[in-house]
PDB file of C-alpha atoms in Angstrom:
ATOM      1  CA  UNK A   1      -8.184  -5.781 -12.682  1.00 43.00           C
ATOM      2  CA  UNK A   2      -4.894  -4.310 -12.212  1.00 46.00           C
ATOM      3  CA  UNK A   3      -4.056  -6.354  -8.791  1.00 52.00           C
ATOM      4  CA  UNK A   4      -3.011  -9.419  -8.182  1.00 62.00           C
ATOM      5  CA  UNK A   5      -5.077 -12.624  -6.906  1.00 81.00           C
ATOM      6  CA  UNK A   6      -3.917 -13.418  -3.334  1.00 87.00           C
ATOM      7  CA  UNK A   7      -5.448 -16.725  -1.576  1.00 88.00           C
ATOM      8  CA  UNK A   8      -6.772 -17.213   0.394  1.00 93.00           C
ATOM      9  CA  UNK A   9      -9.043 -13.906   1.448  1.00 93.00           C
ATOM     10  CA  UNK A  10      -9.000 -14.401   5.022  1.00 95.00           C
ATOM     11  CA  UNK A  11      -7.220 -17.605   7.347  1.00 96.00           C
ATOM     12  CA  UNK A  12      -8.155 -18.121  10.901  1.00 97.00           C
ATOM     13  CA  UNK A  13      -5.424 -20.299  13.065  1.00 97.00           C
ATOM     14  CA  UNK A  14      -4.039 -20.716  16.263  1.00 97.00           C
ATOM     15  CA  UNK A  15      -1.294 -19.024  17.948  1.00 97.00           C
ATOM     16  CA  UNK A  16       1.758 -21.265  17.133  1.00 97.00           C
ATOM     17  CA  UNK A  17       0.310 -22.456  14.431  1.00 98.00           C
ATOM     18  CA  UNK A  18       2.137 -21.687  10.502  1.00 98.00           C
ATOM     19  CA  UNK A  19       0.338 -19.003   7.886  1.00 97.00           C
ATOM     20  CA  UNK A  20       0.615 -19.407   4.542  1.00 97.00           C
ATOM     21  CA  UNK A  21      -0.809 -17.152   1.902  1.00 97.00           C
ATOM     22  CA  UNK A  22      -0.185 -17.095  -1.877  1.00 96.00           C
ATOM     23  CA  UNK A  23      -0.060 -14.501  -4.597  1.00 95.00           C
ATOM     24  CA  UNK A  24      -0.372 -14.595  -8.155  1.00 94.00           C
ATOM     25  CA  UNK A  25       0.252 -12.003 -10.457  1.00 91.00           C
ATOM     26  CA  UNK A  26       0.079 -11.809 -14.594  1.00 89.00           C
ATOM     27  CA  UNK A  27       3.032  -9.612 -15.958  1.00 86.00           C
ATOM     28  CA  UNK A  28       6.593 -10.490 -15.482  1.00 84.00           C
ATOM     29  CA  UNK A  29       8.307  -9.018 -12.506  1.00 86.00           C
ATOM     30  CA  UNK A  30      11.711  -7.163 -11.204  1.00 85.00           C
ATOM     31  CA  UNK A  31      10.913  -7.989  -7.874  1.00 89.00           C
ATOM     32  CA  UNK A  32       7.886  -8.731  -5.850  1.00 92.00           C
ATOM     33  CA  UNK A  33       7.459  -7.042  -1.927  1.00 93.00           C
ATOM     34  CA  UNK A  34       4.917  -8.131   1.013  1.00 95.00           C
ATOM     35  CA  UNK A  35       3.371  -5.725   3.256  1.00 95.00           C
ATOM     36  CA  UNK A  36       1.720  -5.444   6.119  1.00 96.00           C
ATOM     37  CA  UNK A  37      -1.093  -4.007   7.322  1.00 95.00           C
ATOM     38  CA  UNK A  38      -2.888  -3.417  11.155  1.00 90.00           C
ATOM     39  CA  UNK A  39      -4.648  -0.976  12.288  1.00 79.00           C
ATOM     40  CA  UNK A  40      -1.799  -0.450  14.996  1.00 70.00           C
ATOM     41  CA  UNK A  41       1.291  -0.128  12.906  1.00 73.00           C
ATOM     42  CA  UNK A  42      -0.567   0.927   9.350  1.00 83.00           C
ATOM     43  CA  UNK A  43       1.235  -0.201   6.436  1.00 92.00           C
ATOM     44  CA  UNK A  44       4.295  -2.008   6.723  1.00 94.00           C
ATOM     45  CA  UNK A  45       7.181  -3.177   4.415  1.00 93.00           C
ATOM     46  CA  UNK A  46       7.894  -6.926   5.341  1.00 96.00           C
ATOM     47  CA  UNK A  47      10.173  -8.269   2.707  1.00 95.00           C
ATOM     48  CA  UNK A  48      11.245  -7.770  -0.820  1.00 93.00           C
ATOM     49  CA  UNK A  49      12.079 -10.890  -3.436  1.00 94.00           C
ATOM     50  CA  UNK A  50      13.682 -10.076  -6.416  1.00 92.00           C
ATOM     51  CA  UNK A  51      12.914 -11.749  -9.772  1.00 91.00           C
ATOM     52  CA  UNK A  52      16.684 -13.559  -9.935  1.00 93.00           C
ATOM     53  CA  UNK A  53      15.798 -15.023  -6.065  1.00 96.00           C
ATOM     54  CA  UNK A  54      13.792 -18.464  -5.347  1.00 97.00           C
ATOM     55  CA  UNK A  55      13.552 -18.064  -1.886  1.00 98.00           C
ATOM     56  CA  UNK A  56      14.224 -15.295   1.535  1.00 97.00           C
ATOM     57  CA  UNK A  57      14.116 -15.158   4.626  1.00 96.00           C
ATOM     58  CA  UNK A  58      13.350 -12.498   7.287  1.00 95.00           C
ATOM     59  CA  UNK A  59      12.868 -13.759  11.130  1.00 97.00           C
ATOM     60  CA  UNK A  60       9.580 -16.072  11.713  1.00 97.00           C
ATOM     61  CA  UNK A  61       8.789 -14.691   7.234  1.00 98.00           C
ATOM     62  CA  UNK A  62       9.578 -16.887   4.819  1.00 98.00           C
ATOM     63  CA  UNK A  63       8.817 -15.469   1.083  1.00 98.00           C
ATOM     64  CA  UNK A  64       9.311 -17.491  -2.070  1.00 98.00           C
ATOM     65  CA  UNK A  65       8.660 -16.827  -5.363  1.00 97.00           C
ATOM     66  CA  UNK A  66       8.182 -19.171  -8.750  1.00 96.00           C
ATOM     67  CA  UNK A  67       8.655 -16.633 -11.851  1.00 93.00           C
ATOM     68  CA  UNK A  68       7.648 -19.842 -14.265  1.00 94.00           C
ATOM     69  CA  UNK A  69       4.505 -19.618 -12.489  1.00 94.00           C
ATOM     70  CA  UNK A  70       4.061 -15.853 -11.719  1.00 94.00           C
ATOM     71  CA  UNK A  71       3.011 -16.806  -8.311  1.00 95.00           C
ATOM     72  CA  UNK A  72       4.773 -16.266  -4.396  1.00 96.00           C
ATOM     73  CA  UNK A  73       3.850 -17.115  -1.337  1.00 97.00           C
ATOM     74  CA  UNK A  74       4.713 -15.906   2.587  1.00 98.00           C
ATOM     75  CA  UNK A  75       4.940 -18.450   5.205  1.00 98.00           C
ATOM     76  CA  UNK A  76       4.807 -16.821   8.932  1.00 98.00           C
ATOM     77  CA  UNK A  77       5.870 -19.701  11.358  1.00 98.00           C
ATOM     78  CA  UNK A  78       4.945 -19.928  15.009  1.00 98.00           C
ATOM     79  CA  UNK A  79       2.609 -17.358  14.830  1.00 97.00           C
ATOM     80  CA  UNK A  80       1.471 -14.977  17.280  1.00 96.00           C
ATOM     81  CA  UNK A  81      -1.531 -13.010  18.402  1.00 95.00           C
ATOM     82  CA  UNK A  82       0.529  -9.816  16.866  1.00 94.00           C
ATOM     83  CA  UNK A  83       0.661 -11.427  13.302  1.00 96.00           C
ATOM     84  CA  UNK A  84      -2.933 -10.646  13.419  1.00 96.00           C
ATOM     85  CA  UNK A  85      -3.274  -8.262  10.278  1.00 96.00           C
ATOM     86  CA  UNK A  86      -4.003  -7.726   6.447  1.00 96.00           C
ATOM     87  CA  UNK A  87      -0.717  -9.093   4.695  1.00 97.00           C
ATOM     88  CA  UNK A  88      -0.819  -7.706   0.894  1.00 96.00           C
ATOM     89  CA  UNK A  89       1.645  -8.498  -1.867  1.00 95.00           C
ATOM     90  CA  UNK A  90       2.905  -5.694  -4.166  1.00 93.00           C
ATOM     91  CA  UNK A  91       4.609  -5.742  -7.745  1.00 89.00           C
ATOM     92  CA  UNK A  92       6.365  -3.146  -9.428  1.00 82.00           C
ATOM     93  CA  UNK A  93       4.474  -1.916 -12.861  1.00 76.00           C
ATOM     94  CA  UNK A  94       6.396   0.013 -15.083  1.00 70.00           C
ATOM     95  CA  UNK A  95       9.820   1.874 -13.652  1.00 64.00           C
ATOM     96  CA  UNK A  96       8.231   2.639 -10.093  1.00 72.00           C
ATOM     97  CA  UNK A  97       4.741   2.254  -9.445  1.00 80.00           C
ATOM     98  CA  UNK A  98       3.625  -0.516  -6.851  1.00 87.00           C
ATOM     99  CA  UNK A  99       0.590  -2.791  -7.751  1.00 90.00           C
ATOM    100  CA  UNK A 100      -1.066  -4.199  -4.573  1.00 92.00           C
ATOM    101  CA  UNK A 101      -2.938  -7.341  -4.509  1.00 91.00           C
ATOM    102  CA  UNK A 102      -6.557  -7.476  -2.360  1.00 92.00           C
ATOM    103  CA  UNK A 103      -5.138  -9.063   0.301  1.00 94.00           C
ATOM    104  CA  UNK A 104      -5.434 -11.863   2.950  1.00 96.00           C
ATOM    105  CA  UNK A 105      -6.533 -11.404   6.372  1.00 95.00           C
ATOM    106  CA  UNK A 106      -4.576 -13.229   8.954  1.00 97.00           C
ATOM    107  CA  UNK A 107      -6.438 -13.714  12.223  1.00 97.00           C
ATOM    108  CA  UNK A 108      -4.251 -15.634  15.098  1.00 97.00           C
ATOM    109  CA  UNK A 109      -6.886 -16.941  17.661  1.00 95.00           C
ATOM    110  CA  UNK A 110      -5.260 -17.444  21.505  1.00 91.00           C
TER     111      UNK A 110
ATOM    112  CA  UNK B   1      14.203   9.219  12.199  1.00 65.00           C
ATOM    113  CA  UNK B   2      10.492  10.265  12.359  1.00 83.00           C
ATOM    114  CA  UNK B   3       7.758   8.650   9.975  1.00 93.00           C
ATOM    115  CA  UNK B   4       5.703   9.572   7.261  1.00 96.00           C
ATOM    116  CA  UNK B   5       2.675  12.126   8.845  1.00 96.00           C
ATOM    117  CA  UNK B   6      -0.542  12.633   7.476  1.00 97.00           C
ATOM    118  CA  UNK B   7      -3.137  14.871   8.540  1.00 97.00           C
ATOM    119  CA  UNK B   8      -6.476  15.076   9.334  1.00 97.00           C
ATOM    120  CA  UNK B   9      -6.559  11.356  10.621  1.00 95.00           C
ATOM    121  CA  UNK B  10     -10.111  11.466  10.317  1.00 96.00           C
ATOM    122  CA  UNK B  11     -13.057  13.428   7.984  1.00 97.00           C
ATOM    123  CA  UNK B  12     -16.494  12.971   7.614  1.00 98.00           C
ATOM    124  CA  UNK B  13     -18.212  15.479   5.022  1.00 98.00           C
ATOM    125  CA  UNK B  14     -21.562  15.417   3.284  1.00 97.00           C
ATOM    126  CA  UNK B  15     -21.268  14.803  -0.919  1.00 96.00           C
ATOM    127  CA  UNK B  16     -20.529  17.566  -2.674  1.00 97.00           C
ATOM    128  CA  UNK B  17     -18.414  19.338  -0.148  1.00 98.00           C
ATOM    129  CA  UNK B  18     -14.307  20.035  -0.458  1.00 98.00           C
ATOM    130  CA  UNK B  19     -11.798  18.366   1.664  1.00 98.00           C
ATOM    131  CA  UNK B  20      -8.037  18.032   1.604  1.00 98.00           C
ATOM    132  CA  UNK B  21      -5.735  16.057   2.869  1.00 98.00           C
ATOM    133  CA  UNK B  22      -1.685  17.069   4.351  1.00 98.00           C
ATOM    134  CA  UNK B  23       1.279  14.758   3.694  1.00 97.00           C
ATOM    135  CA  UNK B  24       4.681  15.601   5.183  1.00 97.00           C
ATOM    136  CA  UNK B  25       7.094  13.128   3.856  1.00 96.00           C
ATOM    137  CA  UNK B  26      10.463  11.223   5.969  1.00 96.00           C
ATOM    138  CA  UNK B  27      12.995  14.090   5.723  1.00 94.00           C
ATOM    139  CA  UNK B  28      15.157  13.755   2.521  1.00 92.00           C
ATOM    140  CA  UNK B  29      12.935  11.181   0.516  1.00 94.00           C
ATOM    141  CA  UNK B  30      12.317  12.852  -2.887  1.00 93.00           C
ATOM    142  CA  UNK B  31       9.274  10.193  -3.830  1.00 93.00           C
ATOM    143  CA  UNK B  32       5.874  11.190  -2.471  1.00 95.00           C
ATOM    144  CA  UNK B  33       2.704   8.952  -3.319  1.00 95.00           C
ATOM    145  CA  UNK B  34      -0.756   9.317  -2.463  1.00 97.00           C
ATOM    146  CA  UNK B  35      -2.754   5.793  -3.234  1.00 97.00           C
ATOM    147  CA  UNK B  36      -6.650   5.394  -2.415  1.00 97.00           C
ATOM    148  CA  UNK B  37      -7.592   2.038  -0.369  1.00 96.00           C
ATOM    149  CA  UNK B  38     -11.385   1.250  -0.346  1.00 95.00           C
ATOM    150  CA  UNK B  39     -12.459  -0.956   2.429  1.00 92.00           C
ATOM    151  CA  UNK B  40     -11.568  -4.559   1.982  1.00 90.00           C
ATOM    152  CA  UNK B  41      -9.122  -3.609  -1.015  1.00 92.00           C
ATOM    153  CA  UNK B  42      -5.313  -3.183  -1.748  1.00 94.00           C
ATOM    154  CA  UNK B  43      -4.227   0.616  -1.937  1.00 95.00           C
ATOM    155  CA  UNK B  44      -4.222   2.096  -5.183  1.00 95.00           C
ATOM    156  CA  UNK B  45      -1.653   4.467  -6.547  1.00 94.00           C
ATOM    157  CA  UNK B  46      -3.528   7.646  -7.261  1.00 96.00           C
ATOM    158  CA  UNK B  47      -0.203   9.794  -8.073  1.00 96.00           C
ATOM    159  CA  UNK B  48       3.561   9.983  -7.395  1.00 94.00           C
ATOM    160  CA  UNK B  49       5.690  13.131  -7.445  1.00 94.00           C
ATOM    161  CA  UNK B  50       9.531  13.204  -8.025  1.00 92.00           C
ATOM    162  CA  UNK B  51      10.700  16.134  -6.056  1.00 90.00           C
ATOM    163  CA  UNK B  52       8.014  18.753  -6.925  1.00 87.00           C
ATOM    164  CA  UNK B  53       7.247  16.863 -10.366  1.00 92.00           C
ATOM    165  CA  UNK B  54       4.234  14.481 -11.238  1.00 93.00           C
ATOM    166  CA  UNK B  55       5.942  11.073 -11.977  1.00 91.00           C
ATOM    167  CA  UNK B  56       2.360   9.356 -12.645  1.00 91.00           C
ATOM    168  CA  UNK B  57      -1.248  10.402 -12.301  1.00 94.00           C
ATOM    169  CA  UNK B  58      -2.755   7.758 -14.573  1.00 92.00           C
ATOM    170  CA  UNK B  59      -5.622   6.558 -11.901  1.00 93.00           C
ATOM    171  CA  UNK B  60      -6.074  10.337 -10.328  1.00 96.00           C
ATOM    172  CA  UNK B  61      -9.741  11.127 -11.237  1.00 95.00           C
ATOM    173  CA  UNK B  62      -8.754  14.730 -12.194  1.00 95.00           C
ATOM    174  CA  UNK B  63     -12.132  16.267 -13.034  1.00 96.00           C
ATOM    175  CA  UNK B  64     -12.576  15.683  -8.827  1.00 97.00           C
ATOM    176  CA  UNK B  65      -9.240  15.199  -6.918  1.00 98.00           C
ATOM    177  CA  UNK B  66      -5.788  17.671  -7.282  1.00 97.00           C
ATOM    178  CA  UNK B  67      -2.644  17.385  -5.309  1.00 97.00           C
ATOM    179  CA  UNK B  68       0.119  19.148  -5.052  1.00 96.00           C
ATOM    180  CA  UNK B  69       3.898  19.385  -4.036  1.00 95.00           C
ATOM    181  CA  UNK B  70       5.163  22.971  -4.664  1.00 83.00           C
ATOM    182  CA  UNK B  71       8.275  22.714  -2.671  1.00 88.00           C
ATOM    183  CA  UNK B  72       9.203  18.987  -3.444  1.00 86.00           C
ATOM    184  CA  UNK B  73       8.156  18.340   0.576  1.00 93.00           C
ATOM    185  CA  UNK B  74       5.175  18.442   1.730  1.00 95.00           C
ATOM    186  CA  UNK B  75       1.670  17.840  -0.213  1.00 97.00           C
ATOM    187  CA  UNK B  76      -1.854  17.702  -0.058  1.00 98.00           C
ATOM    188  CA  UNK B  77      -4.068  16.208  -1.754  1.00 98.00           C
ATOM    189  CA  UNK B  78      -7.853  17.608  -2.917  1.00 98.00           C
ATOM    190  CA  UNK B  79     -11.025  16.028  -3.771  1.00 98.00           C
ATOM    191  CA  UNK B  80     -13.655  18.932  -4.896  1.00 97.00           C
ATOM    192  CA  UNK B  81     -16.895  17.811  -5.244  1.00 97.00           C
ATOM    193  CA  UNK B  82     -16.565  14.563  -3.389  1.00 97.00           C
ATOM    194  CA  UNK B  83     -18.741  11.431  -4.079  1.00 97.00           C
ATOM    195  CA  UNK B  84     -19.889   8.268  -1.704  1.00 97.00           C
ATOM    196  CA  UNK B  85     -17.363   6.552  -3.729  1.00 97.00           C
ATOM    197  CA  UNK B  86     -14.400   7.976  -2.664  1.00 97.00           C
ATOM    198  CA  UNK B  87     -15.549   6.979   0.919  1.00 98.00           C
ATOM    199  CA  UNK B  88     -11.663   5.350   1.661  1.00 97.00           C
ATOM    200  CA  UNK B  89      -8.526   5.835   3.337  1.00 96.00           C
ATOM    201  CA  UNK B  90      -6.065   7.777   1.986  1.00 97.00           C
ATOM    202  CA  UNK B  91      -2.272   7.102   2.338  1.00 97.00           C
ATOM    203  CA  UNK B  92       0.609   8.828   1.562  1.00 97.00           C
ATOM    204  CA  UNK B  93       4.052   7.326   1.348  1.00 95.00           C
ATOM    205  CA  UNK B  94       7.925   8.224   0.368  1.00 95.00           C
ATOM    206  CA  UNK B  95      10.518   6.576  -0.630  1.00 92.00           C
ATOM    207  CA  UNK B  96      14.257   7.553  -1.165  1.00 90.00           C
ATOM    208  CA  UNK B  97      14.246   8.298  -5.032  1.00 81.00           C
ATOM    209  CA  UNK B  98      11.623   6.321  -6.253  1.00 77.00           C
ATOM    210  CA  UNK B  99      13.396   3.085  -7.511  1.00 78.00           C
ATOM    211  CA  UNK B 100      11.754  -0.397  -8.243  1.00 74.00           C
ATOM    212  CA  UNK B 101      14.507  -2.057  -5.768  1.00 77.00           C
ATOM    213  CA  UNK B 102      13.237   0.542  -3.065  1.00 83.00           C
ATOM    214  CA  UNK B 103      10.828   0.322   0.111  1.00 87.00           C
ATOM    215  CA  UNK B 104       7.764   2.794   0.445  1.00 91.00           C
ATOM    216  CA  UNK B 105       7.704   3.872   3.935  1.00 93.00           C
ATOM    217  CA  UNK B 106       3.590   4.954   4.878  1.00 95.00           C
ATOM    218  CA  UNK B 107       1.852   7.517   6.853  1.00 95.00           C
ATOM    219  CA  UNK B 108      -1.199   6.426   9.278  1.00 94.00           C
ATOM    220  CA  UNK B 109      -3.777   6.947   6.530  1.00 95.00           C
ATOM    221  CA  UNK B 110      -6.097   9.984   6.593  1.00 96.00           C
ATOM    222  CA  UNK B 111      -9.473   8.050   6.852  1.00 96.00           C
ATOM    223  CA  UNK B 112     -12.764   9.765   4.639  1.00 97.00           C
ATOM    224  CA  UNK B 113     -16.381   9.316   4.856  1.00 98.00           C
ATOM    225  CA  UNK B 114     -18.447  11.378   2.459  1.00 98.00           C
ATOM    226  CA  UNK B 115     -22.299  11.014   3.714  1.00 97.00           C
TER     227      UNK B 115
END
């Protein structure tokens, strides 16, 4: 397959709560991006990690990303009911074309 | 600055019949991409344009679906026959020049259901 494996498919937690979802990938990497996606907004860019970075930081997001072991993950702390969505990961194949992964879906319960 | 915007935002046609789809781009962004995202799936690229140029079609099925960007601004894209398969949402997106550093900014989605 030419995506990514993200993990888990779908996570269920309570508002306040910490998300964390992971992403694997098997060709080396420029730079790695995270997306979101609800039926509200549509398809979002959250955050982009280069391949030179460990770690960033955007608000509540926290992405890192281990080149060693071609893998990232996103951490959203305290969530919220609005963090409710499909959060995909996205690597860059080639000079420009984006490679999305399947995809977790977050649920926040109240 | 207003977003990417995509049109129909729904279409429901029986196999075999035509249908396109209408992209209109954020003003000034020279990349335009069209990707295919089946239910429960990531989007898949289905083919970028550079200005009016095709920058990759590798995973366009081009015996079925044609796009087009004559003026390097707006575009639509065609699928003629259509199949149950290609039952999916279709999104278009820009970006600034098209660079592996840049962000893809997305349109609402134009979603299809072939019957």
């Amino acid at each position: 397959s030419q995506q990514g494996e993200e993990d888990p498919q779908a996570l269920s937690i309570q508002e306040g709560e910490n998300a964390t979802m992971n992403c694997s990938y098997k060709t080396s990497i420029n730079n790695l991006q995270w997306y979101r996606q609800n039926s509200g907004r549509g398809l979002v860019h959250l955050i982009l990690i280069r391949s030179n970075e460990r770690e960033k930081h955007s608000g509540r997001l926290r992405v890192t990303l281990d080149t060693s072991k071609k893998s990232s993950s996103l951490l959203i702390t305290a969530s919220r009911a609005a963090d409710t969505a499909s959060y995909f990961c996205a690597r860059i194949q080639g000079a420009q074309k984006l490679v999305f992964g399947q995809g977790t879906r977050l649920t926040i319960n109240p | 600055e207003a977003g990417v915007a995509q049109s129909p935002r729904y279409k429901i046609i029986e196999k075999r019949q035509s249908v396109a789809f209408w992209c209109n781009p954020i003003s000034g962004h020279a990349t335009l991409y069209w990707y295919q995202q089946i239910l429960g799936q990531g989007p898949k690229l289905l083919i970028q344009f550079q200005n009016n140029g095709v920058v990759d079609d590798s995973q366009l099925p081009k015996d079925r679906f044609s796009a087009e960007r004559l003026k390097g601004v707006d575009s639509t894209l065609k699928i003629q026959p259509a199949k149950l398969e290609d039952s999916a949402v279709y999104l278009c997106a820009s970006s600034i020049l098209g660079g592996s550093q840049e962000t893809q900014y997305f349109g609402p989605g134009t979603r299809l259901l072939v019957l």
